[in-house]
mmCIF file of C-alpha atoms in Angstrom:
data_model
loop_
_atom_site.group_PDB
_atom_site.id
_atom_site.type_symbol
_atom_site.label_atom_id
_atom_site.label_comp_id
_atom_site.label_asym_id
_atom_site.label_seq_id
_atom_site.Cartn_x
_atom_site.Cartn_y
_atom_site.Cartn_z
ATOM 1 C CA UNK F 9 150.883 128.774 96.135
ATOM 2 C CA UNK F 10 150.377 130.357 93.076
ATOM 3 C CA UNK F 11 147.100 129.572 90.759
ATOM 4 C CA UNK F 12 147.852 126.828 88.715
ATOM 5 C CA UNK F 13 146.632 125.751 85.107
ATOM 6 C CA UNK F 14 146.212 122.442 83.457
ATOM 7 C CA UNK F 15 145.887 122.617 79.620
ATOM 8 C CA UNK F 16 145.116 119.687 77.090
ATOM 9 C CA UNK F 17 145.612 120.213 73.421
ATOM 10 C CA UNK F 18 143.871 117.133 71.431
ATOM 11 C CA UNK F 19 145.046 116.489 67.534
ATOM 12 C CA UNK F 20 145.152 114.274 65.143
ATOM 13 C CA UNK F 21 144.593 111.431 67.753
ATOM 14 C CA UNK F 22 146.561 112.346 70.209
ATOM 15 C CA UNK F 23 146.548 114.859 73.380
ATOM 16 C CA UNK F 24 149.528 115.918 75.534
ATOM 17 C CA UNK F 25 149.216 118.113 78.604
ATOM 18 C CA UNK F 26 150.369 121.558 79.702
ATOM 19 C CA UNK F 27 150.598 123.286 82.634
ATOM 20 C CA UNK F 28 151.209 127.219 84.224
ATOM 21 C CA UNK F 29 152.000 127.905 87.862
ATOM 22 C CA UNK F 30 150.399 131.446 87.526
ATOM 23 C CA UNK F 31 147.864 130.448 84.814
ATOM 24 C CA UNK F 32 144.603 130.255 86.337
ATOM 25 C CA UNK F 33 143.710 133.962 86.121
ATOM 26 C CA UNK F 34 144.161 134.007 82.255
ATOM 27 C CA UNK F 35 142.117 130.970 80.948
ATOM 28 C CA UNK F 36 139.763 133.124 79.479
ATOM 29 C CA UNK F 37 142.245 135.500 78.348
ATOM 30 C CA UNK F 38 144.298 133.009 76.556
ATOM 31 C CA UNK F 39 141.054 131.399 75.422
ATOM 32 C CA UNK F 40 139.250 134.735 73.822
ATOM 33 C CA UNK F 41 141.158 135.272 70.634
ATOM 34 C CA UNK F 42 140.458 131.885 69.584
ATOM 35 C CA UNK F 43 141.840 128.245 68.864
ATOM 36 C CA UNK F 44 144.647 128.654 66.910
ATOM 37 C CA UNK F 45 145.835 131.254 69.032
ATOM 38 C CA UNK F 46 145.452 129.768 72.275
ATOM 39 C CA UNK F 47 146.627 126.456 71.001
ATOM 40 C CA UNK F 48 150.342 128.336 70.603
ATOM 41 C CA UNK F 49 149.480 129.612 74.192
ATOM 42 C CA UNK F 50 149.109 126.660 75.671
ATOM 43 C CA UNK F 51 152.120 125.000 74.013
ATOM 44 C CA UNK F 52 154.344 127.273 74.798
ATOM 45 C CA UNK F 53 154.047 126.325 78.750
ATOM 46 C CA UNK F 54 155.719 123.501 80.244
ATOM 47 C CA UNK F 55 154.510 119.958 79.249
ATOM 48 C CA UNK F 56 152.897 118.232 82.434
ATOM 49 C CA UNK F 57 153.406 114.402 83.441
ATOM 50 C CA UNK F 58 150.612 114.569 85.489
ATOM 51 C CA UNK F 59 147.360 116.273 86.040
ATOM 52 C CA UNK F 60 146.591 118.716 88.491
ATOM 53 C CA UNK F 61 143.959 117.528 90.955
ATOM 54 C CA UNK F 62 140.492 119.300 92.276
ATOM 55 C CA UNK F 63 142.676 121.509 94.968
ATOM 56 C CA UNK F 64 145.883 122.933 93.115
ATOM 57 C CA UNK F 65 144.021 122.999 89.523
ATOM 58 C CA UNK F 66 142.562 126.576 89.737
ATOM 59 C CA UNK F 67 142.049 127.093 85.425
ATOM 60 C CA UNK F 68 142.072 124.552 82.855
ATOM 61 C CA UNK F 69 141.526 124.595 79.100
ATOM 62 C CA UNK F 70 141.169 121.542 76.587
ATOM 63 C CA UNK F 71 141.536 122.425 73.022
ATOM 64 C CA UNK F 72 140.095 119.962 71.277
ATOM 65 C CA UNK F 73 141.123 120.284 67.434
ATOM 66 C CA UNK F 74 139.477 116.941 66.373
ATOM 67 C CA UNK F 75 136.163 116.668 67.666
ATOM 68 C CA UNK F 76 135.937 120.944 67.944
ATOM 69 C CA UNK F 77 135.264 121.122 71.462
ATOM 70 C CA UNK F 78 136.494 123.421 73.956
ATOM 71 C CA UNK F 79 136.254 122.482 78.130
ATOM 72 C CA UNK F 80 137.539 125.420 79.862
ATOM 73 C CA UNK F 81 136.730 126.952 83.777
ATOM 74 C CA UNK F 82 138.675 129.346 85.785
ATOM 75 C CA UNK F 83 136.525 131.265 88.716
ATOM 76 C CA UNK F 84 135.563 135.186 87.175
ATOM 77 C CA UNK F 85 134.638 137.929 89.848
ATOM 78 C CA UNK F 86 131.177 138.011 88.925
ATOM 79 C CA UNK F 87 128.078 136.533 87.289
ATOM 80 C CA UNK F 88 128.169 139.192 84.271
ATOM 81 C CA UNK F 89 131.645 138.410 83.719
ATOM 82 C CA UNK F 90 131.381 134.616 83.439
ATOM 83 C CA UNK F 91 127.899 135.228 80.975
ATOM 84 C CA UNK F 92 130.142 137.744 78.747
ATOM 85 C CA UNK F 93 133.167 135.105 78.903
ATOM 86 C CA UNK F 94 130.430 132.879 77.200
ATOM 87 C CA UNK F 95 128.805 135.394 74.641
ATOM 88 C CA UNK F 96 132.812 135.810 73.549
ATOM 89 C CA UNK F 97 133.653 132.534 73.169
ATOM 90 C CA UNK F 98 130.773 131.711 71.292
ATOM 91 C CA UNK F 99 131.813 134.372 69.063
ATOM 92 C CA UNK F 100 135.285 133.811 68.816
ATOM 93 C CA UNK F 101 134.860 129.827 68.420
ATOM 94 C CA UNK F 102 132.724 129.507 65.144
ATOM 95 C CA UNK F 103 131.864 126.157 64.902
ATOM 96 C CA UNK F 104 133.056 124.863 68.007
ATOM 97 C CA UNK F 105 130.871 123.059 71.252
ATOM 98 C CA UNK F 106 132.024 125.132 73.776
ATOM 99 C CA UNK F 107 131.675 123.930 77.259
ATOM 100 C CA UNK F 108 132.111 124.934 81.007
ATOM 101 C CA UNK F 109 133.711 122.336 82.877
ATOM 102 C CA UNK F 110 131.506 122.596 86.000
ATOM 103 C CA UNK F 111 133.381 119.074 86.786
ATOM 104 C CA UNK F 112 136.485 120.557 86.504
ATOM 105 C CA UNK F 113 139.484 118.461 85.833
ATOM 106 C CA UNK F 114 136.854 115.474 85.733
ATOM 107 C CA UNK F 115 135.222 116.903 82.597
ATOM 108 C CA UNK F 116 138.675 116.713 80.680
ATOM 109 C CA UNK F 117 138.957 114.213 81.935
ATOM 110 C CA UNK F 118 135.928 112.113 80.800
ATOM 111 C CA UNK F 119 136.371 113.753 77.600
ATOM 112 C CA UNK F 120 139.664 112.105 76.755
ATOM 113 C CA UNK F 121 137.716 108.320 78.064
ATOM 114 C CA UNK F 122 140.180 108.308 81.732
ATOM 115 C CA UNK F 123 137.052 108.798 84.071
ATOM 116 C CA UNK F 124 136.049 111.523 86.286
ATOM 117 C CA UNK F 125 137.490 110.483 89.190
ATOM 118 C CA UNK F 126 141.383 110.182 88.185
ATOM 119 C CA UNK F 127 141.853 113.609 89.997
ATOM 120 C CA UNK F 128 139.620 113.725 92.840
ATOM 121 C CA UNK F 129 141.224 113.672 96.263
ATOM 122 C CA UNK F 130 138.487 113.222 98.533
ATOM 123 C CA UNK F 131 134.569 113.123 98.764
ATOM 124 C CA UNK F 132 133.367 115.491 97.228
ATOM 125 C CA UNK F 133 129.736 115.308 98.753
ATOM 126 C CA UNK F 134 130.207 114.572 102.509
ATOM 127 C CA UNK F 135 127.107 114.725 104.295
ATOM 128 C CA UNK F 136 126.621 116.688 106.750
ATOM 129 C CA UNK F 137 124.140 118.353 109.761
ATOM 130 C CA UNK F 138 122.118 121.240 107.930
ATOM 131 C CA UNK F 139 123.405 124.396 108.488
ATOM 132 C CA UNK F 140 121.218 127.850 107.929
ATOM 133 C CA UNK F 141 120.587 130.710 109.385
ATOM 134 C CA UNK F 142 118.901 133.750 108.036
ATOM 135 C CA UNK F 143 119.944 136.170 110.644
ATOM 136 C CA UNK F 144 122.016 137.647 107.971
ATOM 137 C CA UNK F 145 121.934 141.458 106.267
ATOM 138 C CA UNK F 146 123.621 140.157 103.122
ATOM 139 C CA UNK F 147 122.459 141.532 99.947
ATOM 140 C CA UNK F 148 125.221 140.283 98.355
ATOM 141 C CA UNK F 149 124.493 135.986 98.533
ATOM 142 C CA UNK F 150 126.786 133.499 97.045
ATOM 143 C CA UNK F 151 123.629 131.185 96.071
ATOM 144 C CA UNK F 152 120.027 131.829 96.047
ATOM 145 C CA UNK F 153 117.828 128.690 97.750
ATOM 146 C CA UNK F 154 114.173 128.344 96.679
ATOM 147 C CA UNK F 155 112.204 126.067 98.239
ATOM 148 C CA UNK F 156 108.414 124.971 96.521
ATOM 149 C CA UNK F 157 105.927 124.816 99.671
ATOM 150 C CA UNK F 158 102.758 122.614 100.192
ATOM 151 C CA UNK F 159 100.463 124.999 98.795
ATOM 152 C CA UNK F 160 102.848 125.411 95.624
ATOM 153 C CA UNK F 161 103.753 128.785 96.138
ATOM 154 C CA UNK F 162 107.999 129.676 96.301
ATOM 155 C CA UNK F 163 109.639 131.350 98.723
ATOM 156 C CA UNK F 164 113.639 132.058 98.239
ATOM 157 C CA UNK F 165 116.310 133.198 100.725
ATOM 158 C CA UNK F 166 120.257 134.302 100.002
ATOM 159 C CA UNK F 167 122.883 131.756 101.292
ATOM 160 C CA UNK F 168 126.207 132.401 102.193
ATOM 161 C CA UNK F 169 128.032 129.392 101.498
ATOM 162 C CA UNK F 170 128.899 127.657 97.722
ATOM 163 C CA UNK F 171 125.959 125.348 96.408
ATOM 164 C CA UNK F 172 128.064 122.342 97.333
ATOM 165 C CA UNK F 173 128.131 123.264 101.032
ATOM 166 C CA UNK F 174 124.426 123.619 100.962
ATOM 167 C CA UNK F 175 124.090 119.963 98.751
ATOM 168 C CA UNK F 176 125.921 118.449 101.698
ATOM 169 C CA UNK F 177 123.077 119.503 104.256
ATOM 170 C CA UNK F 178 120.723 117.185 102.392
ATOM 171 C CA UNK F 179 117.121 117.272 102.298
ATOM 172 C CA UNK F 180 116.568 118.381 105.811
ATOM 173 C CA UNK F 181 117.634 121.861 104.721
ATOM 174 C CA UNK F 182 114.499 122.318 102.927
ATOM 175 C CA UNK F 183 112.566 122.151 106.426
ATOM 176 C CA UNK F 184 114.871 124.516 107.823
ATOM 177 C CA UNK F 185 114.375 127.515 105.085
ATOM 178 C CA UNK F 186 110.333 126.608 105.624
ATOM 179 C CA UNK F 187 110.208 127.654 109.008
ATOM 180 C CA UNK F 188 112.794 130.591 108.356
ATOM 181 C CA UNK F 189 112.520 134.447 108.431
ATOM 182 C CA UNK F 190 113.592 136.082 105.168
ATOM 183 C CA UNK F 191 116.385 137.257 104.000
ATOM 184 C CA UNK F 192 117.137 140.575 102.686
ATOM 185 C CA UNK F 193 116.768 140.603 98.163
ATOM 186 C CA UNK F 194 119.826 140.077 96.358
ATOM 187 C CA UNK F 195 121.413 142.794 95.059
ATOM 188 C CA UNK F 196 123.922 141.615 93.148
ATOM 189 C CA UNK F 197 123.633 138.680 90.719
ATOM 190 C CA UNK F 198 124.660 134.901 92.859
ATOM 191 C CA UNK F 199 127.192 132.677 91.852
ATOM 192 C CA UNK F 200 124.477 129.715 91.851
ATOM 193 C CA UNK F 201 120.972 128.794 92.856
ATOM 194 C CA UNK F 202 119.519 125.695 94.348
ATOM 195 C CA UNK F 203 116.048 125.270 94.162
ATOM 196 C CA UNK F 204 114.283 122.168 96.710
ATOM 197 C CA UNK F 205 110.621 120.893 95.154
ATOM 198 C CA UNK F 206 110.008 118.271 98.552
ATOM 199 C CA UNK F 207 106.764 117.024 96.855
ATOM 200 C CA UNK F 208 108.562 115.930 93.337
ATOM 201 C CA UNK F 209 111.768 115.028 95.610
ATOM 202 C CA UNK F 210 113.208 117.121 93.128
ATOM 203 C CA UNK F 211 116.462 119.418 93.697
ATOM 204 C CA UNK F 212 117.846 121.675 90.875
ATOM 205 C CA UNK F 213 121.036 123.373 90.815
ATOM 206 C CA UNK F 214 122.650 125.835 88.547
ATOM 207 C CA UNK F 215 126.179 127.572 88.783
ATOM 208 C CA UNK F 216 128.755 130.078 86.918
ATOM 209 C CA UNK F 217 131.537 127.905 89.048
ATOM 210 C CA UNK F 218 132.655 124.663 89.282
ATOM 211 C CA UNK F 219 130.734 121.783 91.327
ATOM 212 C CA UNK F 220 133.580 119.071 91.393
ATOM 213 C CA UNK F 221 131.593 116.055 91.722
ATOM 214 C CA UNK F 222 128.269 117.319 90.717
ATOM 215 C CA UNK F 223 127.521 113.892 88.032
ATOM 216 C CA UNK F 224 127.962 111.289 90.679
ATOM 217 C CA UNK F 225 124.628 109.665 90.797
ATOM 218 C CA UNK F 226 123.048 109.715 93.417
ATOM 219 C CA UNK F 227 124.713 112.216 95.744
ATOM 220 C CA UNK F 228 124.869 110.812 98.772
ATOM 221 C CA UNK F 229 122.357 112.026 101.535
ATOM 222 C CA UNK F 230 119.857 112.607 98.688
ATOM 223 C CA UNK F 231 118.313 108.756 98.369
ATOM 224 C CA UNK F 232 115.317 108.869 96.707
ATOM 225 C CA UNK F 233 115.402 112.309 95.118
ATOM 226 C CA UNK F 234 116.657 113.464 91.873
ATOM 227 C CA UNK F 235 118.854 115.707 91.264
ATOM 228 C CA UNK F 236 118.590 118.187 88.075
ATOM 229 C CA UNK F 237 121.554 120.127 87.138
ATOM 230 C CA UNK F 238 120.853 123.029 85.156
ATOM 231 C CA UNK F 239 124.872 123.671 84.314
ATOM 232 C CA UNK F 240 125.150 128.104 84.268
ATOM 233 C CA UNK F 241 121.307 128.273 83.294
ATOM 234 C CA UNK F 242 119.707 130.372 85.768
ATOM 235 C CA UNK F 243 116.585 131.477 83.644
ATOM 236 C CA UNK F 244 114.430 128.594 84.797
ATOM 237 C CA UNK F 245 114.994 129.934 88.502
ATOM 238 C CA UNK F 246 114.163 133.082 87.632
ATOM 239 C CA UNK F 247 110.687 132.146 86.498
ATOM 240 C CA UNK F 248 110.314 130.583 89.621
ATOM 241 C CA UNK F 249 111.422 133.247 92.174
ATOM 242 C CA UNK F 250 108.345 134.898 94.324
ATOM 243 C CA UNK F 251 107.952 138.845 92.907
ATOM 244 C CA UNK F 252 109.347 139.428 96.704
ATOM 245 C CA UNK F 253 112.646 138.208 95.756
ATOM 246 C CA UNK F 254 113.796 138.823 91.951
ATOM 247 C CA UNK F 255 117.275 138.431 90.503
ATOM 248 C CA UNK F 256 118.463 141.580 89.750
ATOM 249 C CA UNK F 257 119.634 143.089 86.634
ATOM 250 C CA UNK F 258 123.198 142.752 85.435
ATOM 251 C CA UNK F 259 124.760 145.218 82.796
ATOM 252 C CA UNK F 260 126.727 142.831 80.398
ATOM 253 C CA UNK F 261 128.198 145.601 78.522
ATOM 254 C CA UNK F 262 130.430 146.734 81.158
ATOM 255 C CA UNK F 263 131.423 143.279 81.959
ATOM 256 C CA UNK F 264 132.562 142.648 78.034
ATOM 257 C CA UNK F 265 134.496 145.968 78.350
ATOM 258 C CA UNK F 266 136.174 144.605 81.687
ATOM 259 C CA UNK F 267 137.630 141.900 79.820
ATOM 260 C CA UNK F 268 138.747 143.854 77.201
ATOM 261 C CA UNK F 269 140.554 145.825 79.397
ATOM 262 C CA UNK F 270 142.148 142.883 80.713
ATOM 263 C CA UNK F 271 143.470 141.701 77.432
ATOM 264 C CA UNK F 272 145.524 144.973 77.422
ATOM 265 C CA UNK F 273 149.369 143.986 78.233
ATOM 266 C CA UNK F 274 151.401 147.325 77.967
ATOM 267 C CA UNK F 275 154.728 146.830 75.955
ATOM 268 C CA UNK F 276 158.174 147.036 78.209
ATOM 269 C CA UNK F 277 159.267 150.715 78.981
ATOM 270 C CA UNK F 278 162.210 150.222 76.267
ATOM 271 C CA UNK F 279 164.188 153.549 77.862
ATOM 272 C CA UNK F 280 166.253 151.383 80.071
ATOM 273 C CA UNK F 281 167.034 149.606 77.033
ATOM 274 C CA UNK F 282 167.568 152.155 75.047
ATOM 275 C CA UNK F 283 170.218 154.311 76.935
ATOM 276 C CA UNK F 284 172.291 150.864 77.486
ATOM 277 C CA UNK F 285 172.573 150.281 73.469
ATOM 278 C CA UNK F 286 173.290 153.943 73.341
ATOM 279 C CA UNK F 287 176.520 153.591 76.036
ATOM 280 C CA UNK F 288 177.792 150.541 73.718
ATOM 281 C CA UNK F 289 180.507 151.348 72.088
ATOM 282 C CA UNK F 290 180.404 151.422 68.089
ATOM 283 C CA UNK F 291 183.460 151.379 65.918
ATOM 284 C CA UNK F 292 185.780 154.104 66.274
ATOM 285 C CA UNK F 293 184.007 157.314 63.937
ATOM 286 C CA UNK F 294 180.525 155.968 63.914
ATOM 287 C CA UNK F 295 177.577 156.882 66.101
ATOM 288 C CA UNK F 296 175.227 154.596 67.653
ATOM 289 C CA UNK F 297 171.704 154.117 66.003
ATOM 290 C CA UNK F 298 169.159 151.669 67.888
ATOM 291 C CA UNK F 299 165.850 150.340 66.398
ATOM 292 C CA UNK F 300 163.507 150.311 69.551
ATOM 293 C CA UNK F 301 161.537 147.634 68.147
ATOM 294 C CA UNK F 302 164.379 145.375 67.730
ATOM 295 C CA UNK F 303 165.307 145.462 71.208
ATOM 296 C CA UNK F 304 161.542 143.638 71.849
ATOM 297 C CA UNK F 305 161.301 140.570 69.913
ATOM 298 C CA UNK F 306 158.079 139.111 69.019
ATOM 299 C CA UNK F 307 156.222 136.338 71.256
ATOM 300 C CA UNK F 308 154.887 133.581 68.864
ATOM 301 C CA UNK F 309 152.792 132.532 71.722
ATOM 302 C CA UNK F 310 151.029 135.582 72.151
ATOM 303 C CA UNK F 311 148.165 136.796 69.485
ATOM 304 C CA UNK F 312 148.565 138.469 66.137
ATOM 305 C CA UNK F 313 147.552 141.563 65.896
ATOM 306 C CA UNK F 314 144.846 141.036 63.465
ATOM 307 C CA UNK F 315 143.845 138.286 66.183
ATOM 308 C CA UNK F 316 143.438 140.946 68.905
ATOM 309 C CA UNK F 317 141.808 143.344 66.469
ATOM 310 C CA UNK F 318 139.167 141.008 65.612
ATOM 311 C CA UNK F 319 139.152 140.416 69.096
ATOM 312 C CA UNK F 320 138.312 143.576 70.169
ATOM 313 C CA UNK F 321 136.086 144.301 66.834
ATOM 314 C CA UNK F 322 133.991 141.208 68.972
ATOM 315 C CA UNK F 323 133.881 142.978 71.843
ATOM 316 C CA UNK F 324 132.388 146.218 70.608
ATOM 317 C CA UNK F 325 130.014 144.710 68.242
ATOM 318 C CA UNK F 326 128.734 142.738 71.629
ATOM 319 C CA UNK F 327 128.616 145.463 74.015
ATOM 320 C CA UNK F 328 126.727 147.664 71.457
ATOM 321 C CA UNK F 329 123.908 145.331 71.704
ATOM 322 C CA UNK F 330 124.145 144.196 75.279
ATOM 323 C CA UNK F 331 121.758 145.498 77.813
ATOM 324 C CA UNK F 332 120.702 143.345 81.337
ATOM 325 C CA UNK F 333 120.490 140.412 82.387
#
């Protein structure tokens, strides 16, 4: 299947589209060194005549030169990763709004005034029966639930499933976590967190993924309540967890190092190359003399050196000062 990418490079008025069959798993590696080199990046790919839609689109990236605003998402292996993806971006995109398109391909969408739903291929909000069970030794949850009780005091469980399974239960999964057992405290940072406040009819969401779907007012199954989407914001969840059931600390630095180690391509093994040039024949008398770097011409696409090296100067300067999280 591959892991496709959809990228959108706005200027001067107009935008034209990109796209990467393999893509996906570099957004934020083609995004970190900054605009004007991911702009050549993204324009060095194939030119799209259509967009991806919710399922094949796995990475996206719109480059926004006129209004200096970047969309981007791609899914990172942890929490720490996506909040260093952030701190770097910031850094590496002075002046710049820089976004994560929980929407997805609806956010570029919407940016560029087509709508949010010219991608989306089916509901993305089905309703259905609630689903929990905390008969579970996970320690490792995908999204943290926290449900307000009568007498105001919070109690929060680990859930297995994305936030927008959970959405889809409705309402009627708040009653189910009430009269629940608990589940064992995360140890590992969640993707997301739902919390349900049944007196305020009230449910909050955040998420370091996408939610395709997540601005469609009102969601359906949730009639009467509002919903409050908190976009990758987790701190206000935090100050609501019981002391039973804290989020647990997350080393940054060693997340910033991570994807500085992934920025690392190691140049072609130029022996092969070599010992061919050396086999060529020269003119009759003379003896062969090959410039290795010559035999590996320069990628315009790819970043400058003093690009990567301010880059990685980023990097350092970040982890230095990163603790938890």
């Amino acid at each position: 299947m591959g892991a496709r990418a959809q990228y959108v490079v706005v200027e001067n008025g107009r935008w034209q589209r990109y796209w990467s069959h393999w893509g996906a798993q570099r957004v934020v590696a083609d995004l970190l060194p900054g605009p004007a080199a991911s702009t050549r990046c993204f324009r060095a790919n194939r030119e799209a005549e259509e967009w991806l839609d919710d399922v094949w689109c796995e990475g996206a990236a719109l480059v926004d030169h006129d209004r200096k605003v970047l969309l981007w998402f791609m899914f990172l292996d942890t929490w720490a990763e996506h909040r260093a993806a952030r701190a770097l971006l910031a850094r590496t995109w002075p002046g710049w709004d820089v976004r994560f398109a929980h929407d997805a391909v609806g956010d570029l969408t919407h940016h560029l005034g087509l709508g949010r739903d010219l991608t989306r291929t089916q509901d993305q909000f089905e309703p259905s029966e609630p689903l929990w069970s905390s008969e579970t030794d996970e320690t490792d949850p995908w999204t943290v639930l926290s449900l307000r009780l009568p007498d105001g005091s919070v109690r929060a469980w680990g859930g297995c499933r994305e936030p927008m399974e959970h959405l889809a239960d409705g309402p009627r999964l708040a009653g189910l976590l009430a009269s629940s057992s608990a589940t064992p405290v995360a140890t590992d940072m969640p993707y997301a967190g739902i919390h349900y406040d049944p007196q305020a009819r009230t449910v909050s969401l955040w998420a370091v993924q996408t939610v395709p779907g997540i601005h469609r007012r009102p969601l359906p199954g949730w009639d009467g309540w509002t919903l409050d989407f908190r976009g990758d914001d987790h701190t206000w969840q935090a100050e609501l967890l019981p002391a039973d059931y804290p989020f647990p600390r997350s080393p940054l630095a060693d997340a910033l190092r991570r994807l500085g180690n992934g920025l690392a391509t190691p140049p072609p093994d130029p022996a092969a190359l070599l010992a061919l040039a050396a086999r060529t024949p020269g003119p009759e008398g003379t003896v062969a003399v090959v410039n290795a770097a010559a035999l590996v011409p320069h990628d315009p696409a790819r970043p400058t050196p003093a690009e990567l090296a301010a880059l990685h100067a980023a990097i350092a300067d970040l982890a230095a000062g990163a603790g938890t999280d």
